[in-house]
Short mmCIF file of C-alpha atoms in Angstrom, two decimals:
data_model
loop_
_atom_site.label_atom_id
_atom_site.label_comp_id
_atom_site.label_asym_id
_atom_site.label_seq_id
_atom_site.Cartn_x
_atom_site.Cartn_y
_atom_site.Cartn_z
CA PHE A 1 -10.57 -1.04 -22.96
CA PRO A 2 -8.92 1.37 -25.40
CA VAL A 3 -6.36 -0.32 -27.61
CA THR A 4 -3.62 1.91 -26.17
CA ILE A 5 -3.80 0.33 -22.69
CA ARG A 6 -5.04 -3.16 -23.45
CA CYS A 7 -2.63 -6.12 -23.22
CA LYS A 8 -0.07 -3.99 -21.36
CA GLY A 9 -0.14 -5.95 -18.11
CA ILE A 10 -1.50 -2.95 -16.20
CA TYR A 11 -2.26 -3.29 -12.48
CA TYR A 12 -5.52 -1.67 -11.34
CA GLU A 13 -6.44 -1.06 -7.71
CA ALA A 14 -9.67 -0.90 -5.76
CA ILE A 15 -11.32 2.42 -4.94
CA ASP A 16 -8.86 4.37 -2.79
CA GLU A 17 -9.50 4.09 0.97
CA ALA A 18 -13.24 3.99 0.36
CA THR A 19 -14.09 2.62 3.81
CA SER A 20 -12.56 5.73 5.41
CA GLY A 21 -15.55 7.82 4.37
CA GLY A 22 -15.29 11.60 4.16
CA HIS A 23 -13.80 12.87 0.92
CA PHE A 24 -12.85 9.31 0.00
CA TRP A 25 -16.54 8.52 -0.43
CA LEU A 26 -18.42 11.60 -1.66
CA ASN A 27 -18.21 13.26 1.79
CA GLN A 28 -20.71 10.79 3.20
CA ASN A 29 -20.67 8.96 6.49
CA ILE A 30 -20.12 5.25 6.03
CA THR A 31 -23.24 3.17 6.63
CA ASP A 32 -23.87 -0.53 6.24
CA SER A 33 -25.56 0.14 2.91
CA ILE A 34 -22.53 2.08 1.66
CA LEU A 35 -20.22 -0.76 2.73
CA ASN A 36 -22.32 -3.06 0.53
CA ASP A 37 -21.96 -0.56 -2.32
CA ILE A 38 -18.18 -0.48 -1.88
CA VAL A 39 -17.96 -4.26 -2.16
CA SER A 40 -20.32 -4.31 -5.16
CA MET A 41 -18.50 -1.54 -7.05
CA ASN A 42 -15.09 -3.12 -6.57
CA LYS A 43 -16.46 -6.49 -7.70
CA LYS A 44 -17.78 -4.86 -10.87
CA PHE A 45 -14.46 -3.08 -11.39
CA TYR A 46 -12.56 -6.37 -11.01
CA THR A 47 -14.94 -8.22 -13.36
CA PHE A 48 -14.64 -5.48 -15.99
CA VAL A 49 -10.83 -5.44 -15.79
CA ARG A 50 -10.43 -9.20 -16.14
CA ARG A 51 -13.14 -9.60 -18.79
CA TYR A 52 -11.59 -7.15 -21.23
CA ASP A 53 -7.88 -7.57 -20.54
CA ASP A 54 -6.45 -10.96 -19.56
CA SER A 55 -3.04 -9.39 -19.01
CA ALA A 56 -4.35 -6.92 -16.40
CA ARG A 57 -4.31 -7.56 -12.65
CA PHE A 58 -6.55 -6.20 -9.90
CA ILE A 59 -5.27 -5.22 -6.44
CA ASN A 60 -8.21 -5.41 -4.05
CA GLY A 61 -8.57 -3.77 -0.65
CA ASP A 62 -6.78 -0.42 -0.88
CA PHE A 63 -7.59 0.03 2.82
CA ALA A 64 -6.29 3.02 4.75
CA ALA A 65 -5.75 1.09 7.97
CA PRO A 66 -7.23 -1.51 10.31
CA GLY A 67 -10.66 -0.55 11.61
CA THR A 68 -14.31 -1.43 11.98
CA ASN A 69 -15.24 -0.59 8.40
CA THR A 70 -12.26 -2.50 7.02
CA ASN A 71 -13.28 -5.59 9.00
CA SER A 72 -16.91 -5.16 7.91
CA VAL A 73 -16.22 -5.14 4.18
CA ILE A 74 -13.90 -8.13 4.58
CA ASP A 75 -16.74 -9.96 6.33
CA LYS A 76 -19.05 -8.93 3.46
CA GLY A 77 -16.81 -10.66 0.92
CA MET A 78 -14.61 -7.81 -0.27
CA LEU A 79 -11.56 -10.06 -0.57
CA GLU A 80 -13.22 -13.00 -2.29
CA PHE A 81 -11.98 -11.67 -5.63
CA GLY A 82 -8.85 -10.02 -6.98
CA ASP A 83 -5.24 -10.95 -7.66
CA TYR A 84 -3.65 -9.09 -4.74
CA VAL A 85 -4.81 -7.28 -1.62
CA SER A 86 -3.46 -3.97 -0.31
CA TYR A 87 -3.47 -1.46 2.50
CA HIS A 88 -1.54 1.66 3.51
CA PRO A 89 0.75 1.19 6.54
CA TYR A 90 1.45 4.78 7.60
CA PHE A 91 3.33 5.06 10.89
CA THR A 92 5.26 7.68 12.84
CA ASN A 93 8.10 5.17 13.14
CA PRO A 94 8.27 2.23 10.73
CA GLU A 95 9.16 -0.32 13.41
CA GLY A 96 5.75 0.29 14.96
CA MET A 97 4.03 -1.83 12.34
CA ILE A 98 5.89 -4.99 13.36
CA ASN A 99 4.23 -5.57 16.73
CA ASP A 100 1.15 -3.34 16.57
CA LEU A 101 -1.72 -5.70 17.41
CA ALA A 102 -4.24 -4.11 15.03
CA GLN A 103 -1.69 -4.33 12.21
CA ILE A 104 -0.90 -7.96 13.01
CA ASP A 105 -4.61 -8.80 13.00
CA LEU A 106 -5.21 -7.08 9.66
CA ARG A 107 -2.15 -8.66 8.03
CA SER A 108 -3.30 -12.08 9.23
CA LYS A 109 -6.73 -11.55 7.68
CA LEU A 110 -5.19 -10.42 4.42
CA PHE A 111 -2.67 -13.25 4.24
CA ASN A 112 -5.40 -15.77 5.08
CA THR A 113 -7.21 -14.86 1.86
CA GLY A 114 -4.37 -16.51 -0.06
CA LEU A 115 -3.90 -13.30 -2.06
CA PRO A 116 -0.40 -11.79 -2.07
CA ILE A 117 -0.34 -8.63 0.05
CA SER A 118 0.81 -5.21 -1.16
CA ALA A 119 1.63 -1.88 0.46
CA THR A 120 0.41 0.61 -2.13
CA GLU A 121 1.00 3.69 0.01
CA PHE A 122 3.35 4.57 2.86
CA GLY A 123 5.58 7.50 3.59
CA PHE A 124 6.75 10.24 5.93
CA GLY A 125 6.05 13.92 5.36
CA VAL A 126 8.56 16.79 5.53
CA PRO A 127 8.38 18.96 7.55
CA SER A 128 5.17 17.37 8.88
CA ALA A 129 2.15 15.28 7.97
CA PHE A 130 -0.66 13.45 9.75
CA ASN A 131 1.78 10.73 10.89
CA GLY A 132 4.42 13.01 12.38
CA GLU A 133 7.18 15.55 11.83
CA ASN A 134 10.39 14.81 9.96
CA THR A 135 13.51 16.40 8.60
CA ARG A 136 14.56 15.23 5.15
CA GLU A 137 17.25 13.11 6.84
CA GLN A 138 14.66 11.46 9.09
CA GLN A 139 12.37 10.85 6.13
CA ALA A 140 15.17 9.14 4.22
CA SER A 141 16.05 6.88 7.15
CA LYS A 142 12.44 5.95 7.90
CA LEU A 143 11.61 5.17 4.27
CA LEU A 144 14.53 2.80 3.92
CA ARG A 145 13.75 1.07 7.22
CA GLN A 146 10.10 0.60 6.28
CA ILE A 147 10.99 -0.82 2.87
CA PHE A 148 13.10 -3.47 4.59
CA ILE A 149 10.38 -4.18 7.16
CA LEU A 150 7.72 -4.60 4.48
CA ASP A 151 10.02 -6.94 2.58
CA MET A 152 10.66 -8.94 5.75
CA LEU A 153 6.90 -9.21 6.39
CA GLY A 154 6.33 -10.68 2.94
CA PHE A 155 4.73 -7.81 1.03
CA GLU A 156 4.59 -8.48 -2.71
CA HIS A 157 4.53 -4.82 -3.78
CA ILE A 158 6.11 -1.95 -1.85
CA ILE A 159 4.98 1.39 -3.29
CA HIS A 160 5.96 4.68 -1.67
CA PHE A 161 3.71 7.74 -1.71
CA THR A 162 4.89 9.59 -3.73
CA MET A 163 7.67 10.06 -6.29
CA GLU A 164 6.67 13.57 -7.29
CA GLY A 165 3.59 15.73 -7.53
CA SER A 166 1.51 18.29 -5.70
CA ASP A 167 1.87 16.50 -2.31
CA SER A 168 5.32 18.00 -1.89
CA ALA A 169 5.77 16.87 1.72
CA TRP A 170 6.11 13.26 0.63
CA ILE A 171 8.12 13.46 -2.59
CA LEU A 172 11.47 11.90 -3.50
CA GLN A 173 12.33 14.54 -6.08
CA ASN A 174 13.28 18.19 -6.13
CA MET A 175 11.23 20.56 -8.22
CA ASP A 176 13.77 20.28 -11.06
CA GLY A 177 13.21 16.52 -11.26
CA THR A 178 16.46 15.47 -9.57
CA PHE A 179 16.35 13.18 -6.53
CA ASN A 180 16.28 14.82 -3.13
CA LEU A 181 18.14 13.25 -0.17
CA SER A 182 15.47 10.58 0.32
CA GLY A 183 15.36 9.73 -3.36
CA GLN A 184 19.15 9.52 -3.54
CA LEU A 185 19.29 7.13 -0.57
CA ILE A 186 16.56 4.83 -1.92
CA LYS A 187 18.15 4.75 -5.38
CA SER A 188 21.60 4.02 -3.93
CA LYS A 189 20.49 1.23 -1.60
CA MET A 190 18.20 -0.42 -4.14
CA SER A 191 21.06 -0.43 -6.64
CA GLU A 192 23.40 -1.99 -4.07
CA LEU A 193 20.83 -4.66 -3.20
CA ASN A 194 19.85 -5.50 -6.76
CA GLY A 195 19.78 -9.29 -7.06
CA TYR A 196 19.43 -9.92 -3.33
CA THR A 197 16.30 -11.37 -1.70
CA PHE A 198 15.13 -11.60 1.90
CA LYS A 199 15.86 -15.05 3.33
CA GLU A 200 14.84 -15.28 6.98
CA ARG A 201 14.10 -13.23 10.06
CA TYR A 202 16.21 -13.89 13.12
CA ARG A 203 14.42 -13.88 16.47
CA ASP A 204 14.34 -10.57 18.29
CA TRP A 205 17.21 -9.72 20.60
CA GLU A 206 16.28 -10.29 24.24
#
């Protein structure tokens, strides 16, 4: 590792959504052999990170969503190494992830590894994206609700996609670098809640 990034406590993550195939994996269809390659490459990545920088941490998984390929790499030992495990809970409405059976099954598998679970992508596009249409006001509301839901469900890291950049539908900033409506709401609420922690979930209203 270059001296400039070593001993900085940097968090590295597995290859992004590799089991999804397509442009996430060299525009190839996912085969059983490629699933083996995905596990092997991430194991090498993890070993390299930990060997050369004791302060670094490796977030394994980086799954797009529940699915056959996700289950297959888990069965092949994908989550037998790492410091955390992650996936990307994109939904049209954030409350959908609470009781969605596929989501519950995946979260159970991830929690059962004993690794803390992270959401390293989630978000809502304006005016539209693959998970629905939103005004900026709707985006702001949904982001805040999903942050609270992820916290309630015990996620260790909650990382929105994205603060700024070329994917302008998702961003929290205006082009001049100031916060847009969504960014302003998140900043305000996180400031108000600084020092608070989630304690318990009350049973659902009947």
